[in-house]
Amino acid sequence: MSTSASHTSDQPVALFEPRRHNTLQARVVWGDHVVTVGGDAPVRVQSMTNTDTVDVIGTAIQVKELAMAGSEVVRITVNNDEAAKAVPHIREQLDRMGIPTPLVGDFHYNGHKLLIDNPDCAQALSKYRINPGNVGRGAKGDKQFAQMIEAAMRWDKPVRIGVNWGSLDQDLLAAMMDANTLRAKPWEARQVMVEALITSALDSAQQARDLGMRPEQILLSCKVSGVQDLVTVYQELARRCNYPLHLGLTEAGMGTKGTVASSTALAILLQQGIGDTIRVSLTPAPGEARTQEVVVAMEILQSLGLRAFVPSVTACPGCGRTTSTTFQELTKQIDDYMRGAMAQWSKIYPGVETMKVAVMGCIVNGPGESKHADIGISLPGTGEAPAAPVYVDGQKTVTLRGDDIAAQFKVLVDNYVHKRFGQST
């Protein structure tokens, strides 16, 4: 197929370069372990437990699982006095297990009282999440919000002021709705709602600063459950402030729906440089691990080229040329193997998370994709010779045959990792 010269530009195509919205940088600290958020720090992965916080062992175990899966900050519910009293014991259990991951306390309604009555809890947490819509109304709400900010300043903890459209300050919303009726051309109700979310977050941040909180100790979020609404809210929020922003659809849903909705919304914003921490709020299917939301969040960041967590595996979807399931089985085996090996590999092979592996199912795209990968294998498709060429750094090095191709390829992957990422002594 010929290409017309008239369709060719003299200027090179502009390649995507990840850029970040200019924000302040916060520090979420536990002991010597510091997670920087905002500024030039990487976009951080956050998650939340769904255990009863009073269950010290169960909560500590789940925090460990989330941390081992890749969550850099974990939020826990602190909803009553028993939960607040359990927090320092959860922290102790994590310290014994060698898990320094910072804990965030999720407070609603009574956070002011819990932080005042339980100083050990206030100290054991590394950050407080405050929902302006759930701290009380009027002067009472102002006082209780102030008490939480004062606790954060006393213990030198950052706060996330987290507005949610499911619990938006009703007094603020009513006042803005009333003001809207007086406009010559009233806004749509959805526009007023968006403005109320942003106003609640920014006014609360200013209130915290007026109380003496340093601006770099403040993070913001404005969560909604619709993709387009989330994009609209955060684009405008980013335009109006330089606080670090936490992204996430609230109540994203279960399975494919939650994964797709979260991936779509977060990718649009992250591509624009908006977002400093992310959470994928998946509803786990019965029996599904809580860690799935962490995996999805990491995949979003890795797919966008913003971070690398584990070696990536490129694999074809299969078609009529690949009636054998061999390449599917090998893809899963290699992916599972590398994810499992990362706990050890990350300690001794710096940079291994950037490795690209290809497992292809036939001759059509197999050799080409394998050449583009760091190490790739092209398995025989239907009717093809029973041979699997392996490419390393773009060059064909060996052809595998037999019933143990998977085992042979794992050995080659191991050798490649050691040779390329092993530190010379």
Tab-separated table of C-alpha atoms in Angstrom:
chain	number	residue	atom	x	y	z
A	1	MET	CA	0.000	0.000	0.000
A	2	SER	CA	1.520	3.312	-1.073
A	3	THR	CA	1.550	6.417	1.097
A	4	SER	CA	0.784	9.798	-0.425
A	5	ALA	CA	3.506	12.371	0.224
A	6	SER	CA	0.778	15.025	0.635
A	7	HIS	CA	-0.287	13.330	3.860
A	8	THR	CA	3.191	13.524	5.375
A	9	SER	CA	4.055	16.307	7.813
A	10	ASP	CA	7.447	17.991	7.961
A	11	GLN	CA	7.098	18.183	11.758
A	12	PRO	CA	7.560	15.144	13.974
A	13	VAL	CA	4.575	13.889	15.903
A	14	ALA	CA	4.609	15.220	19.470
A	15	LEU	CA	5.114	12.272	21.774
A	16	PHE	CA	3.318	12.097	25.114
A	17	GLU	CA	5.431	13.317	28.007
A	18	PRO	CA	3.925	12.729	31.452
A	19	ARG	CA	3.543	16.063	33.230
A	20	ARG	CA	2.074	16.804	36.614
A	21	HIS	CA	-0.197	19.610	37.684
A	22	ASN	CA	1.890	21.910	39.878
A	23	THR	CA	0.991	21.119	43.498
A	24	LEU	CA	2.439	21.511	46.940
A	25	GLN	CA	4.182	18.458	48.371
A	26	ALA	CA	2.844	16.758	51.490
A	27	ARG	CA	4.597	14.145	53.628
A	28	VAL	CA	2.744	11.160	55.058
A	29	VAL	CA	5.055	9.712	57.682
A	30	TRP	CA	5.345	6.748	59.981
A	31	GLY	CA	8.654	6.520	61.828
A	32	ASP	CA	11.448	6.693	59.271
A	33	HIS	CA	9.106	5.768	56.428
A	34	VAL	CA	8.034	8.801	54.390
A	35	VAL	CA	5.533	8.803	51.527
A	36	THR	CA	5.749	12.098	49.656
A	37	VAL	CA	2.587	13.206	47.892
A	38	GLY	CA	2.296	15.938	45.292
A	39	GLY	CA	4.920	18.102	43.649
A	40	ASP	CA	7.344	15.940	41.697
A	41	ALA	CA	6.566	12.784	43.714
A	42	PRO	CA	5.094	9.776	41.885
A	43	VAL	CA	1.324	9.366	41.803
A	44	ARG	CA	0.643	7.251	44.893
A	45	VAL	CA	-1.634	4.224	45.214
A	46	GLN	CA	-4.027	4.233	48.137
A	47	SER	CA	-6.584	1.696	49.363
A	48	MET	CA	-8.928	1.125	52.282
A	49	THR	CA	-9.701	-1.825	54.530
A	50	ASN	CA	-13.195	-3.261	54.838
A	51	THR	CA	-12.593	-5.018	58.153
A	52	ASP	CA	-14.090	-3.958	61.465
A	53	THR	CA	-11.300	-1.802	62.881
A	54	VAL	CA	-12.014	-3.205	66.343
A	55	ASP	CA	-10.663	-6.516	64.990
A	56	VAL	CA	-7.010	-5.641	65.508
A	57	ILE	CA	-5.506	-8.808	64.019
A	58	GLY	CA	-7.893	-9.002	61.065
A	59	THR	CA	-7.356	-5.351	60.193
A	60	ALA	CA	-3.577	-5.578	60.532
A	61	ILE	CA	-3.528	-8.633	58.268
A	62	GLN	CA	-5.602	-6.881	55.619
A	63	VAL	CA	-3.432	-3.762	55.773
A	64	LYS	CA	-0.403	-6.009	55.272
A	65	GLU	CA	-2.064	-7.706	52.277
A	66	LEU	CA	-2.905	-4.347	50.710
A	67	ALA	CA	0.599	-3.039	51.361
A	68	MET	CA	2.226	-6.156	49.923
A	69	ALA	CA	0.017	-5.795	46.844
A	70	GLY	CA	1.388	-2.273	46.330
A	71	SER	CA	-0.757	0.132	48.338
A	72	GLU	CA	1.478	2.910	49.643
A	73	VAL	CA	-1.089	4.373	52.035
A	74	VAL	CA	-4.003	2.506	53.641
A	75	ARG	CA	-7.119	4.101	55.127
A	76	ILE	CA	-9.041	2.537	57.999
A	77	THR	CA	-12.423	3.406	59.475
A	78	VAL	CA	-12.374	5.111	62.866
A	79	ASN	CA	-16.056	5.388	63.706
A	80	ASN	CA	-16.343	4.854	67.458
A	81	ASP	CA	-14.347	4.796	70.660
A	82	GLU	CA	-13.561	1.062	70.388
A	83	ALA	CA	-12.151	1.534	66.880
A	84	ALA	CA	-10.061	4.505	68.027
A	85	LYS	CA	-8.638	2.469	70.895
A	86	ALA	CA	-7.774	-0.341	68.454
A	87	VAL	CA	-5.751	1.883	66.102
A	88	PRO	CA	-2.499	1.992	68.144
A	89	HIS	CA	-2.642	-1.788	68.551
A	90	ILE	CA	-3.069	-2.212	64.781
A	91	ARG	CA	-0.047	0.026	64.295
A	92	GLU	CA	1.945	-2.090	66.765
A	93	GLN	CA	1.008	-5.290	64.926
A	94	LEU	CA	2.081	-3.793	61.598
A	95	ASP	CA	5.381	-2.622	63.056
A	96	ARG	CA	6.037	-6.142	64.344
A	97	MET	CA	5.356	-7.501	60.854
A	98	GLY	CA	7.729	-4.981	59.292
A	99	ILE	CA	4.975	-3.072	57.480
A	100	PRO	CA	5.686	0.682	57.748
A	101	THR	CA	2.791	1.649	55.471
A	102	PRO	CA	1.133	4.823	56.827
A	103	LEU	CA	-2.407	4.557	58.160
A	104	VAL	CA	-5.072	7.166	57.450
A	105	GLY	CA	-7.994	7.557	59.836
A	106	ASP	CA	-11.367	7.936	58.120
A	107	PHE	CA	-13.497	10.165	60.349
A	108	HIS	CA	-17.165	11.106	60.093
A	109	TYR	CA	-19.560	12.795	62.543
A	110	ASN	CA	-17.534	12.238	65.733
A	111	GLY	CA	-13.907	12.559	64.640
A	112	HIS	CA	-13.316	15.619	66.793
A	113	LYS	CA	-14.280	13.724	69.938
A	114	LEU	CA	-12.383	10.555	69.029
A	115	LEU	CA	-9.157	12.459	68.367
A	116	ILE	CA	-9.427	14.449	71.595
A	117	ASP	CA	-10.345	11.428	73.757
A	118	ASN	CA	-7.816	9.051	72.183
A	119	PRO	CA	-4.401	10.718	71.829
A	120	ASP	CA	-2.720	7.351	71.186
A	121	CYS	CA	-4.960	6.921	68.134
A	122	ALA	CA	-4.200	10.461	66.985
A	123	GLN	CA	-0.476	9.728	67.158
A	124	ALA	CA	-0.622	6.264	65.559
A	125	LEU	CA	-2.346	7.590	62.442
A	126	SER	CA	-0.245	9.281	59.766
A	127	LYS	CA	-3.044	11.336	58.209
A	128	TYR	CA	-6.660	12.234	58.970
A	129	ARG	CA	-9.475	12.220	56.441
A	130	ILE	CA	-12.091	14.865	57.268
A	131	ASN	CA	-15.433	15.104	55.445
A	132	PRO	CA	-16.734	18.698	55.752
A	133	GLY	CA	-20.288	17.480	55.179
A	134	ASN	CA	-20.169	15.223	58.235
A	135	VAL	CA	-18.575	17.386	60.940
A	136	GLY	CA	-21.773	19.111	62.046
A	137	ARG	CA	-23.815	22.106	60.922
A	138	GLY	CA	-23.376	25.808	61.428
A	139	ALA	CA	-21.310	27.071	64.347
A	140	LYS	CA	-21.231	23.565	65.819
A	141	GLY	CA	-19.695	22.236	62.626
A	142	ASP	CA	-17.107	25.017	62.546
A	143	LYS	CA	-16.080	24.227	66.122
A	144	GLN	CA	-15.814	20.483	65.509
A	145	PHE	CA	-13.887	20.965	62.276
A	146	ALA	CA	-11.525	23.278	64.157
A	147	GLN	CA	-10.986	20.644	66.847
A	148	MET	CA	-9.913	18.103	64.222
A	149	ILE	CA	-7.543	20.569	62.570
A	150	GLU	CA	-6.098	21.480	65.965
A	151	ALA	CA	-5.484	17.774	66.671
A	152	ALA	CA	-3.728	17.416	63.325
A	153	MET	CA	-1.506	20.392	64.089
A	154	ARG	CA	-0.811	19.143	67.612
A	155	TRP	CA	0.467	15.812	66.313
A	156	ASP	CA	1.916	17.254	63.064
A	157	LYS	CA	-0.317	15.211	60.770
A	158	PRO	CA	-1.527	16.161	57.287
A	159	VAL	CA	-5.246	16.045	56.531
A	160	ARG	CA	-7.259	15.140	53.478
A	161	ILE	CA	-10.345	17.279	53.253
A	162	GLY	CA	-12.553	14.828	51.414
A	163	VAL	CA	-15.819	16.161	50.011
A	164	ASN	CA	-18.326	13.623	48.700
A	165	TRP	CA	-21.482	14.416	46.791
A	166	GLY	CA	-23.328	11.787	48.810
A	167	SER	CA	-22.667	13.743	52.006
A	168	LEU	CA	-22.285	17.301	50.787
A	169	ASP	CA	-22.817	20.151	53.274
A	170	GLN	CA	-26.574	20.664	52.886
A	171	ASP	CA	-26.533	24.215	54.259
A	172	LEU	CA	-23.948	25.222	51.673
A	173	LEU	CA	-25.817	23.494	48.858
A	174	ALA	CA	-29.147	25.090	49.860
A	175	ALA	CA	-27.565	28.539	50.025
A	176	MET	CA	-25.994	28.118	46.599
A	177	MET	CA	-29.256	26.824	45.132
A	178	ASP	CA	-31.070	29.878	46.529
A	179	ALA	CA	-28.416	32.211	45.132
A	180	ASN	CA	-28.710	30.504	41.771
A	181	THR	CA	-32.408	31.362	41.489
A	182	LEU	CA	-31.475	35.047	41.625
A	183	ARG	CA	-29.178	34.833	38.611
A	184	ALA	CA	-30.384	36.419	35.404
A	185	LYS	CA	-29.647	33.099	33.750
A	186	PRO	CA	-29.679	30.345	36.420
A	187	TRP	CA	-27.199	27.511	36.171
A	188	GLU	CA	-28.277	23.918	35.724
A	189	ALA	CA	-28.667	22.015	38.999
A	190	ARG	CA	-25.677	19.839	38.094
A	191	GLN	CA	-23.502	22.935	37.675
A	192	VAL	CA	-24.537	24.199	41.099
A	193	MET	CA	-23.721	20.806	42.602
A	194	VAL	CA	-20.230	20.838	41.056
A	195	GLU	CA	-19.629	24.376	42.302
A	196	ALA	CA	-20.813	23.390	45.789
A	197	LEU	CA	-18.372	20.474	45.916
A	198	ILE	CA	-15.435	22.647	44.905
A	199	THR	CA	-16.462	25.497	47.204
A	200	SER	CA	-16.790	23.129	50.162
A	201	ALA	CA	-13.285	21.771	49.605
A	202	LEU	CA	-11.594	25.126	49.036
A	203	ASP	CA	-13.426	26.940	51.834
A	204	SER	CA	-12.575	24.136	54.265
A	205	ALA	CA	-8.924	24.261	53.214
A	206	GLN	CA	-8.881	28.015	53.797
A	207	GLN	CA	-10.541	27.524	57.167
A	208	ALA	CA	-7.789	25.045	58.107
A	209	ARG	CA	-5.133	27.551	57.051
A	210	ASP	CA	-6.829	30.313	59.036
A	211	LEU	CA	-6.528	28.031	62.067
A	212	GLY	CA	-2.774	27.791	61.497
A	213	MET	CA	-2.363	24.671	59.368
A	214	ARG	CA	0.463	24.859	56.847
A	215	PRO	CA	-0.737	24.643	53.223
A	216	GLU	CA	1.572	21.694	52.492
A	217	GLN	CA	-0.289	19.682	55.148
A	218	ILE	CA	-3.569	19.863	53.221
A	219	LEU	CA	-4.764	17.465	50.519
A	220	LEU	CA	-8.152	17.663	48.804
A	221	SER	CA	-10.629	15.337	47.169
A	222	CYS	CA	-14.080	15.854	45.639
A	223	LYS	CA	-15.536	12.445	44.929
A	224	VAL	CA	-18.560	11.681	42.787
A	225	SER	CA	-19.751	8.462	41.151
A	226	GLY	CA	-20.082	9.606	37.529
A	227	VAL	CA	-17.122	9.653	35.142
A	228	GLN	CA	-17.930	12.933	33.387
A	229	ASP	CA	-18.803	14.637	36.670
A	230	LEU	CA	-15.507	13.559	38.204
A	231	VAL	CA	-13.546	14.904	35.256
A	232	THR	CA	-15.425	18.219	35.398
A	233	VAL	CA	-14.946	18.633	39.154
A	234	TYR	CA	-11.232	17.876	39.191
A	235	GLN	CA	-10.378	19.923	36.125
A	236	GLU	CA	-11.923	22.952	37.814
A	237	LEU	CA	-10.467	22.111	41.234
A	238	ALA	CA	-6.984	21.821	39.738
A	239	ARG	CA	-7.443	25.169	38.015
A	240	ARG	CA	-8.268	26.901	41.294
A	241	CYS	CA	-5.730	25.463	43.720
A	242	ASN	CA	-2.334	23.835	44.071
A	243	TYR	CA	-3.102	21.414	46.891
A	244	PRO	CA	-2.281	17.750	46.195
A	245	LEU	CA	-5.410	16.019	44.886
A	246	HIS	CA	-6.689	12.534	45.685
A	247	LEU	CA	-8.607	10.951	42.781
A	248	GLY	CA	-11.237	8.274	42.828
A	249	LEU	CA	-14.793	7.517	41.842
A	250	THR	CA	-16.857	6.989	44.948
A	251	GLU	CA	-18.877	3.779	44.841
A	252	ALA	CA	-17.335	2.804	41.509
A	253	GLY	CA	-19.111	-0.553	41.548
A	254	MET	CA	-18.256	-4.214	41.170
A	255	GLY	CA	-16.122	-6.119	38.699
A	256	THR	CA	-15.913	-4.934	35.121
A	257	LYS	CA	-18.181	-1.924	35.673
A	258	GLY	CA	-16.133	-0.544	38.550
A	259	THR	CA	-12.828	-1.277	36.851
A	260	VAL	CA	-13.783	0.338	33.547
A	261	ALA	CA	-15.430	3.389	35.113
A	262	SER	CA	-12.481	4.047	37.427
A	263	SER	CA	-9.922	3.448	34.697
A	264	THR	CA	-11.712	5.792	32.297
A	265	ALA	CA	-12.140	8.657	34.767
A	266	LEU	CA	-8.699	8.439	36.331
A	267	ALA	CA	-6.902	8.035	32.996
A	268	ILE	CA	-8.483	11.186	31.561
A	269	LEU	CA	-7.364	13.245	34.558
A	270	LEU	CA	-3.947	11.664	34.985
A	271	GLN	CA	-3.212	12.237	31.297
A	272	GLN	CA	-3.781	15.943	31.994
A	273	GLY	CA	-1.375	15.856	34.913
A	274	ILE	CA	-4.154	16.016	37.510
A	275	GLY	CA	-3.962	13.720	40.545
A	276	ASP	CA	-1.393	12.933	43.223
A	277	THR	CA	-2.938	9.885	44.890
A	278	ILE	CA	-5.519	7.491	43.483
A	279	ARG	CA	-7.870	4.860	44.803
A	280	VAL	CA	-10.036	2.441	42.811
A	281	SER	CA	-13.086	1.918	45.022
A	282	LEU	CA	-14.121	-1.521	43.810
A	283	THR	CA	-16.872	-3.507	45.471
A	284	PRO	CA	-15.282	-6.959	45.873
A	285	ALA	CA	-17.202	-9.907	44.476
A	286	PRO	CA	-17.987	-12.587	47.070
A	287	GLY	CA	-14.713	-14.288	47.903
A	288	GLU	CA	-12.616	-11.818	45.896
A	289	ALA	CA	-9.500	-10.411	47.517
A	290	ARG	CA	-9.593	-6.790	48.646
A	291	THR	CA	-6.236	-6.369	46.932
A	292	GLN	CA	-7.871	-6.318	43.495
A	293	GLU	CA	-8.465	-2.574	43.793
A	294	VAL	CA	-4.742	-2.072	44.345
A	295	VAL	CA	-3.869	-4.148	41.280
A	296	VAL	CA	-6.242	-2.104	39.108
A	297	ALA	CA	-4.843	1.208	40.403
A	298	MET	CA	-1.298	0.082	39.666
A	299	GLU	CA	-2.287	-1.116	36.190
A	300	ILE	CA	-3.833	2.282	35.427
A	301	LEU	CA	-0.618	4.089	36.324
A	302	GLN	CA	1.568	1.559	34.535
A	303	SER	CA	-0.588	1.563	31.390
A	304	LEU	CA	-0.267	5.351	31.199
A	305	GLY	CA	3.493	5.133	31.581
A	306	LEU	CA	3.388	7.163	34.788
A	307	ARG	CA	4.875	4.426	36.976
A	308	ALA	CA	6.212	0.888	36.695
A	309	PHE	CA	5.425	-1.680	39.370
A	310	VAL	CA	5.891	-5.114	37.784
A	311	PRO	CA	7.229	-6.330	34.433
A	312	SER	CA	4.488	-6.059	31.819
A	313	VAL	CA	3.346	-8.963	29.668
A	314	THR	CA	2.107	-8.279	26.137
A	315	ALA	CA	-0.139	-11.043	24.831
A	316	CYS	CA	-2.490	-11.379	21.874
A	317	PRO	CA	-6.207	-12.020	22.538
A	318	GLY	CA	-6.305	-15.132	20.382
A	319	CYS	CA	-8.263	-15.826	17.198
A	320	GLY	CA	-9.001	-18.619	14.749
A	321	ARG	CA	-5.274	-19.015	14.173
A	322	THR	CA	-4.721	-19.876	17.852
A	323	THR	CA	-7.151	-22.630	18.716
A	324	SER	CA	-4.657	-24.034	21.236
A	325	THR	CA	-4.756	-22.611	24.767
A	326	THR	CA	-0.996	-22.981	25.152
A	327	PHE	CA	-0.194	-19.291	24.770
A	328	GLN	CA	-2.995	-18.342	27.183
A	329	GLU	CA	-1.701	-20.735	29.804
A	330	LEU	CA	1.893	-19.566	29.327
A	331	THR	CA	0.843	-15.906	29.541
A	332	LYS	CA	-0.874	-16.491	32.866
A	333	GLN	CA	1.982	-18.597	34.207
A	334	ILE	CA	4.595	-15.978	33.299
A	335	ASP	CA	2.501	-13.085	34.626
A	336	ASP	CA	1.783	-14.870	37.910
A	337	TYR	CA	5.397	-15.954	38.200
A	338	MET	CA	6.795	-12.444	37.746
A	339	ARG	CA	4.286	-10.872	40.146
A	340	GLY	CA	5.227	-13.441	42.749
A	341	ALA	CA	8.925	-12.968	42.127
A	342	MET	CA	8.771	-9.174	42.468
A	343	ALA	CA	8.930	-9.295	46.265
A	344	GLN	CA	12.458	-10.683	45.899
A	345	TRP	CA	13.407	-9.209	42.538
A	346	SER	CA	12.683	-5.634	43.640
A	347	LYS	CA	15.317	-5.957	46.367
A	348	ILE	CA	18.134	-7.255	44.202
A	349	TYR	CA	17.275	-6.197	40.642
A	350	PRO	CA	16.644	-2.423	40.529
A	351	GLY	CA	14.677	-1.416	37.450
A	352	VAL	CA	13.262	-4.894	36.796
A	353	GLU	CA	9.732	-3.471	37.028
A	354	THR	CA	10.304	-1.763	33.653
A	355	MET	CA	10.942	-5.046	31.828
A	356	LYS	CA	8.595	-5.922	28.968
A	357	VAL	CA	7.778	-9.530	28.100
A	358	ALA	CA	5.764	-10.754	25.106
A	359	VAL	CA	3.919	-14.074	24.876
A	360	MET	CA	2.327	-14.348	21.449
A	361	GLY	CA	0.128	-17.032	19.924
A	362	CYS	CA	0.976	-17.247	16.221
A	363	ILE	CA	3.266	-16.067	13.432
A	364	VAL	CA	1.195	-13.034	12.352
A	365	ASN	CA	2.266	-10.539	15.033
A	366	GLY	CA	4.284	-12.891	17.216
A	367	PRO	CA	7.804	-12.245	15.947
A	368	GLY	CA	7.258	-8.485	15.629
A	369	GLU	CA	5.840	-8.054	19.128
A	370	SER	CA	8.556	-10.320	20.531
A	371	LYS	CA	11.226	-8.162	18.938
A	372	HIS	CA	9.713	-5.019	20.493
A	373	ALA	CA	9.780	-6.602	23.957
A	374	ASP	CA	12.872	-7.097	26.104
A	375	ILE	CA	12.267	-10.827	25.905
A	376	GLY	CA	9.483	-12.472	23.929
A	377	ILE	CA	8.278	-15.801	22.686
A	378	SER	CA	6.129	-16.570	19.669
A	379	LEU	CA	4.241	-19.822	20.139
A	380	PRO	CA	3.041	-21.855	17.175
A	381	GLY	CA	-0.503	-21.195	16.034
A	382	THR	CA	-2.891	-23.651	14.386
A	383	GLY	CA	-1.145	-25.477	11.573
A	384	GLU	CA	2.249	-23.912	12.276
A	385	ALA	CA	5.433	-25.850	12.948
A	386	PRO	CA	5.681	-26.933	16.618
A	387	ALA	CA	8.465	-24.464	17.419
A	388	ALA	CA	8.613	-21.313	19.558
A	389	PRO	CA	11.301	-18.780	18.672
A	390	VAL	CA	12.524	-16.577	21.528
A	391	TYR	CA	13.739	-13.019	20.987
A	392	VAL	CA	15.996	-11.172	23.426
A	393	ASP	CA	16.546	-7.447	22.950
A	394	GLY	CA	15.173	-7.693	19.435
A	395	GLN	CA	17.328	-10.632	18.334
A	396	LYS	CA	16.269	-14.233	17.880
A	397	THR	CA	18.367	-16.313	20.280
A	398	VAL	CA	16.843	-19.787	20.500
A	399	THR	CA	13.876	-21.879	19.400
A	400	LEU	CA	12.073	-23.883	22.082
A	401	ARG	CA	10.421	-27.219	21.405
A	402	GLY	CA	8.806	-29.947	23.445
A	403	ASP	CA	6.167	-30.240	26.142
A	404	ASP	CA	7.967	-28.087	28.725
A	405	ILE	CA	8.200	-24.789	26.821
A	406	ALA	CA	6.793	-22.889	29.810
A	407	ALA	CA	9.538	-24.158	32.133
A	408	GLN	CA	12.201	-23.444	29.531
A	409	PHE	CA	10.943	-19.915	28.991
A	410	LYS	CA	10.862	-19.183	32.741
A	411	VAL	CA	14.539	-20.120	32.910
A	412	LEU	CA	15.285	-17.740	30.048
A	413	VAL	CA	13.347	-14.946	31.780
A	414	ASP	CA	15.249	-15.562	35.030
A	415	ASN	CA	18.557	-15.480	33.180
A	416	TYR	CA	17.609	-12.264	31.399
A	417	VAL	CA	16.616	-10.562	34.666
A	418	HIS	CA	19.876	-11.573	36.325
A	419	LYS	CA	22.014	-10.532	33.381
A	420	ARG	CA	20.350	-7.190	32.673
A	421	PHE	CA	19.280	-5.987	36.131
A	422	GLY	CA	21.758	-7.714	38.415
A	423	GLN	CA	24.194	-5.325	40.026
A	424	SER	CA	27.818	-6.109	39.314
A	425	THR	CA	29.942	-6.627	42.422
